[in-house]
Short mmCIF file of C-alpha atoms in Angstrom, two decimals:
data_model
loop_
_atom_site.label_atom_id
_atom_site.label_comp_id
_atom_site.label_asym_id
_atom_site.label_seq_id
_atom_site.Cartn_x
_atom_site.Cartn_y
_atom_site.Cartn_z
CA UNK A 1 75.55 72.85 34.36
CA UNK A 2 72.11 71.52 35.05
CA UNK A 3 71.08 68.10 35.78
CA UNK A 4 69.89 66.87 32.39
CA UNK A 5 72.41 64.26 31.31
CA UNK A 6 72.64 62.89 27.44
CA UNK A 7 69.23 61.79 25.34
CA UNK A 8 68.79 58.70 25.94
CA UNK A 9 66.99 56.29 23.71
CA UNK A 10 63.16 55.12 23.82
CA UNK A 11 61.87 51.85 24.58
CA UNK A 12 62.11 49.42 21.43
CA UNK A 13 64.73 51.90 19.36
CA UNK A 14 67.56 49.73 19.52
CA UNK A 15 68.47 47.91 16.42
CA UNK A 16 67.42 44.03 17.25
CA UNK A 17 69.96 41.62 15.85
CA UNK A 18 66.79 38.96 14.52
CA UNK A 19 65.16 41.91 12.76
CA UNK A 20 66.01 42.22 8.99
CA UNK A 21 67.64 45.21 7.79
CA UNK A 22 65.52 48.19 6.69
CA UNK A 23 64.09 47.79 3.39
CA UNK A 24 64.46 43.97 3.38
CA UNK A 25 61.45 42.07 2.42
CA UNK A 26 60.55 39.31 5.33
CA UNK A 27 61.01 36.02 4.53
CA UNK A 28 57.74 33.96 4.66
CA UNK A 29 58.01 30.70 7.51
CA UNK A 30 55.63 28.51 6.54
CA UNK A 31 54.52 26.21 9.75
CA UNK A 32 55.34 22.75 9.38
CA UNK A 33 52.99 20.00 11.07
CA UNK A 34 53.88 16.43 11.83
CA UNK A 35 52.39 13.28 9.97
CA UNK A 36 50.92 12.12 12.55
CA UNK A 37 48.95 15.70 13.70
CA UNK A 38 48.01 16.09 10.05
CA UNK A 39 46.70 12.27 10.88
CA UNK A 40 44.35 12.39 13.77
CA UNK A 41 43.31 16.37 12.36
CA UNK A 42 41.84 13.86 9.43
CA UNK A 43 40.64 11.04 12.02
CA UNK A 44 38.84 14.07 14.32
CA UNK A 45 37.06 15.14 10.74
CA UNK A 46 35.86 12.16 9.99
CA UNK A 47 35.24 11.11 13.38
CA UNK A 48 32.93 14.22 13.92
CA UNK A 49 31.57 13.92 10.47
CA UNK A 50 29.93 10.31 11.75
CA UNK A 51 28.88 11.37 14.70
CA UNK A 52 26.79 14.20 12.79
CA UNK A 53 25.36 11.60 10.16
CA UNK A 54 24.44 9.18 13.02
CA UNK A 55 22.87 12.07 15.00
CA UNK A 56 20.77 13.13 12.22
CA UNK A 57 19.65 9.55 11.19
CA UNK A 58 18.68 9.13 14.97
CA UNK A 59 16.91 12.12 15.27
CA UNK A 60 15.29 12.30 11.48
CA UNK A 61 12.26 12.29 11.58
CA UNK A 62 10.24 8.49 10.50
CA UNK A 63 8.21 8.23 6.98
CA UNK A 64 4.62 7.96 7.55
CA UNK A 65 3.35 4.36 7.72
CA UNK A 66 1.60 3.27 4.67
CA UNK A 67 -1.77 3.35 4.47
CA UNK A 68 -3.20 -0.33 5.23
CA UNK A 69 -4.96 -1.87 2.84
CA UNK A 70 -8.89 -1.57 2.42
CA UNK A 71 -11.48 -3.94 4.22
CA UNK A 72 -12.61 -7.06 2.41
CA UNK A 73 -16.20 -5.91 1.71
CA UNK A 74 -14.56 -2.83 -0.07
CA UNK A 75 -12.73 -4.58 -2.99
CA UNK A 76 -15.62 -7.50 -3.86
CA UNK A 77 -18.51 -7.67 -5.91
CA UNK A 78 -21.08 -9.80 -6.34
CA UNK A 79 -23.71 -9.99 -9.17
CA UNK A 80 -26.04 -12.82 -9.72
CA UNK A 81 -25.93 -14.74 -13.10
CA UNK A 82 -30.02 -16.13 -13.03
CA UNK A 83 -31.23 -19.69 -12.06
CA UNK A 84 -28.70 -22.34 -13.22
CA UNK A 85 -30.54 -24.82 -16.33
CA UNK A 86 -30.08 -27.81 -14.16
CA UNK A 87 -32.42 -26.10 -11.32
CA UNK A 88 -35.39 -28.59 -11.10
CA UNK A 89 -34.22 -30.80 -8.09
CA UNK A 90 -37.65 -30.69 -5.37
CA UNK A 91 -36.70 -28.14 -2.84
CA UNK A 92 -33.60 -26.52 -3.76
CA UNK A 93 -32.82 -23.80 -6.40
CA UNK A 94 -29.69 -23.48 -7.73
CA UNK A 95 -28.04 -19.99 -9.39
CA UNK A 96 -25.00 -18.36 -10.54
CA UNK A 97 -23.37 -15.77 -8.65
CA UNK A 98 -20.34 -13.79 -10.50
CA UNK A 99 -17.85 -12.45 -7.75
CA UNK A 100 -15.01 -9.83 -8.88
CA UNK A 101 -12.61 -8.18 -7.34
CA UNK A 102 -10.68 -5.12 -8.14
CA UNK A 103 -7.07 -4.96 -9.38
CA UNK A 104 -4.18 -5.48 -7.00
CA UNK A 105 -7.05 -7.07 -4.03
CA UNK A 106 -7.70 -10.67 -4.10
CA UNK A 107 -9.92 -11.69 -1.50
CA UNK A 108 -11.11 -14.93 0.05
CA UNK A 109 -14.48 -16.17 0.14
CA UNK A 110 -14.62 -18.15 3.31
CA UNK A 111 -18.33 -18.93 3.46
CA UNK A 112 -21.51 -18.31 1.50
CA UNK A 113 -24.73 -19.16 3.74
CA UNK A 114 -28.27 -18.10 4.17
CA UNK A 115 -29.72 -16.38 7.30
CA UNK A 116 -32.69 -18.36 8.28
CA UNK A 117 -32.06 -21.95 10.00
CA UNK A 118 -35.08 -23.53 7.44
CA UNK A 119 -32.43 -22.97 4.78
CA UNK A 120 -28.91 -24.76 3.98
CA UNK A 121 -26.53 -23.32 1.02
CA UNK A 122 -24.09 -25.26 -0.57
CA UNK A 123 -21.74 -23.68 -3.09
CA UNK A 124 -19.67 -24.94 -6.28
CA UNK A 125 -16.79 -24.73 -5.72
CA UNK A 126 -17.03 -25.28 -2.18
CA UNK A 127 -15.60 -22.71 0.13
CA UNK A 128 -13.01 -21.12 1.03
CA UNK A 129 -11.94 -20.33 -2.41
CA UNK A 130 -10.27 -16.93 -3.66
CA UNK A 131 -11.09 -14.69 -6.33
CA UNK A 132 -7.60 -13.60 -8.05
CA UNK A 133 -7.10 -9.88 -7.99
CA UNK A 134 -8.64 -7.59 -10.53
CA UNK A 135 -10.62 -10.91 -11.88
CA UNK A 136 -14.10 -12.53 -11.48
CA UNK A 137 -15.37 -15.72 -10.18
CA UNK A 138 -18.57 -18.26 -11.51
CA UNK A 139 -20.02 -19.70 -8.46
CA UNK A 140 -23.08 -21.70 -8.35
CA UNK A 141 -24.95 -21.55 -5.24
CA UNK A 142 -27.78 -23.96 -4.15
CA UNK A 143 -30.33 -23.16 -1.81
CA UNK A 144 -32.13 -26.02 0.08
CA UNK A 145 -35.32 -25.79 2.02
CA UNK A 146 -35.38 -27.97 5.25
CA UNK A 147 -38.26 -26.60 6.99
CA UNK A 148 -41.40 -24.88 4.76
CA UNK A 149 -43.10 -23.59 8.37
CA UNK A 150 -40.20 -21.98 9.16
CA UNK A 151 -38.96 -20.05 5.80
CA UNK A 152 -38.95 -16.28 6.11
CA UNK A 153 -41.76 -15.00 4.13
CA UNK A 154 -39.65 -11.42 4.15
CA UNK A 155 -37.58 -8.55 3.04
CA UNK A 156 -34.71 -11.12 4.85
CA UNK A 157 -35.38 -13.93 2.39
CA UNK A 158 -32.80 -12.41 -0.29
CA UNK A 159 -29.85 -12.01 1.84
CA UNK A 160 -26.95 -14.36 1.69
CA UNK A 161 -24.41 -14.25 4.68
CA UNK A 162 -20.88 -13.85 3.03
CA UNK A 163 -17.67 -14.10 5.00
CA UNK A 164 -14.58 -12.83 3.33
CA UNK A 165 -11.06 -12.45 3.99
CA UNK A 166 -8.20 -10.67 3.28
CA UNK A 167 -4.60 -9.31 4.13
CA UNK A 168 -6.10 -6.81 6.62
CA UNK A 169 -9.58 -8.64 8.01
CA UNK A 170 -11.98 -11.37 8.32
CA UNK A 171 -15.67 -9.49 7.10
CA UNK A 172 -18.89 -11.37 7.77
CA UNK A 173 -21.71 -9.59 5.83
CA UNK A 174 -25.04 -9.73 4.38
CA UNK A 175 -25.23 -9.34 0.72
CA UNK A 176 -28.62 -8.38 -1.25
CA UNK A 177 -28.27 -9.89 -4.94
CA UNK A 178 -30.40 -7.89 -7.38
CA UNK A 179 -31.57 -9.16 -11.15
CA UNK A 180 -34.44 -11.04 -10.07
CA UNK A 181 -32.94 -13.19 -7.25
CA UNK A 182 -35.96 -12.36 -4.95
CA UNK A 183 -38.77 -13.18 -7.30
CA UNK A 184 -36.57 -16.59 -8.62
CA UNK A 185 -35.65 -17.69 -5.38
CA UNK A 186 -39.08 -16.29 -3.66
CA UNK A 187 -40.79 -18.60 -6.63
CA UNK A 188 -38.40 -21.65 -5.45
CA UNK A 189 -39.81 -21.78 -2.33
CA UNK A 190 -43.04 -21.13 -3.31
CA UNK A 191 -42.98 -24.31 -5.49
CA UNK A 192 -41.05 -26.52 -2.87
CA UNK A 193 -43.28 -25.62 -0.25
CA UNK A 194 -46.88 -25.70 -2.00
CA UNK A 195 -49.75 -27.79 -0.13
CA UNK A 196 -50.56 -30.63 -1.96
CA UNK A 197 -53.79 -30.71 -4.01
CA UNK A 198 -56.56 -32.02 -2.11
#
């Protein structure tokens, strides 16, 4: 005899009494979760699906501002309409100015004057008055001479001082009117301030 006893069996070859017979397809177990798990699973979702939306809106990244819009002076014309028929008053000369704008930019005339101090402007109608957007405006402007020593004899005599206004800025600016408003209001003066005949 030698000291080898009976075959004994491995680990895991006994027949376990859960297991399904051989050959026997395994039944499927679906797992079954509770109401209120399948609950706050949906709350968590949602929950970290607002948190993501709020992060992003937070973090997105801002439009850029509109552009503002354009200066006054940019948007405004001016054109002079000749000496008005009624000019004949001793000492002032009165003309037509047309003002337009372009469309979508109204603008506000808030003064019309003349840069030397021996001259006064008044202006029908009297300002501040706006010119619609995309339209044009009459005006008839009258130039007064208060002092003949002291009216510029110069390339500044045809300015007029405008100040305009709009949604973006107050512009104060000197305007040069062409189609003869030099020689007509040059002529003006000339006649108001003539020495008498002798």
């Amino acid at each position: 005899m030698s000291g080898i006893g009976p075959v004994e069996p491995g680990e895991d070859t006994y027949q376990h009494p859960a297991a399904p017979p051989a050959g026997a397809t395994p039944a499927r177990v679906r797992p079954v979760v509770p109401a209120r798990h399948r609950r706050k699973a949906v709350l968590a979702a949602v929950a970290t699906l607002a948190t993501g939306v709020c992060v992003y809106a937070v973090n997105a990244p801002e439009p850029p501002p509109a552009p503002p819009p354009p200066w006054p002076s940019q948007v405004v014309g001016f054109a002079y309409a000749g000496a008005s028929p009624e000019d004949g008053r001793a000492g002032a000369f009165t003309f037509g100015v047309s003002i337009s704008t372009e469309p979508g930019r109204r603008v506000t005339v808030d003064a019309i004057t003349q840069p030397s101090a021996a001259l006064a402007v008044s202006t029908e109608p009297s300002a501040p008055f706006t010119v619609p957007a995309g339209k044009s405006r009459d005006v008839t402007v009258t130039v007064y001479v208060l002092d003949c020593g002291e009216v510029p004899r110069n390339s500044g005599l045809p300015f007029l001082e405008v100040t305009l206004r709009n949604e973006r800025a107050v512009q104060k600016q000197s305007r040069i009117l062409g189609g003869g408003y030099p020689e007509d209001l040059g002529a003006a003066i000339g006649r108001a301030c003539a020495d008498p005949a002798p």
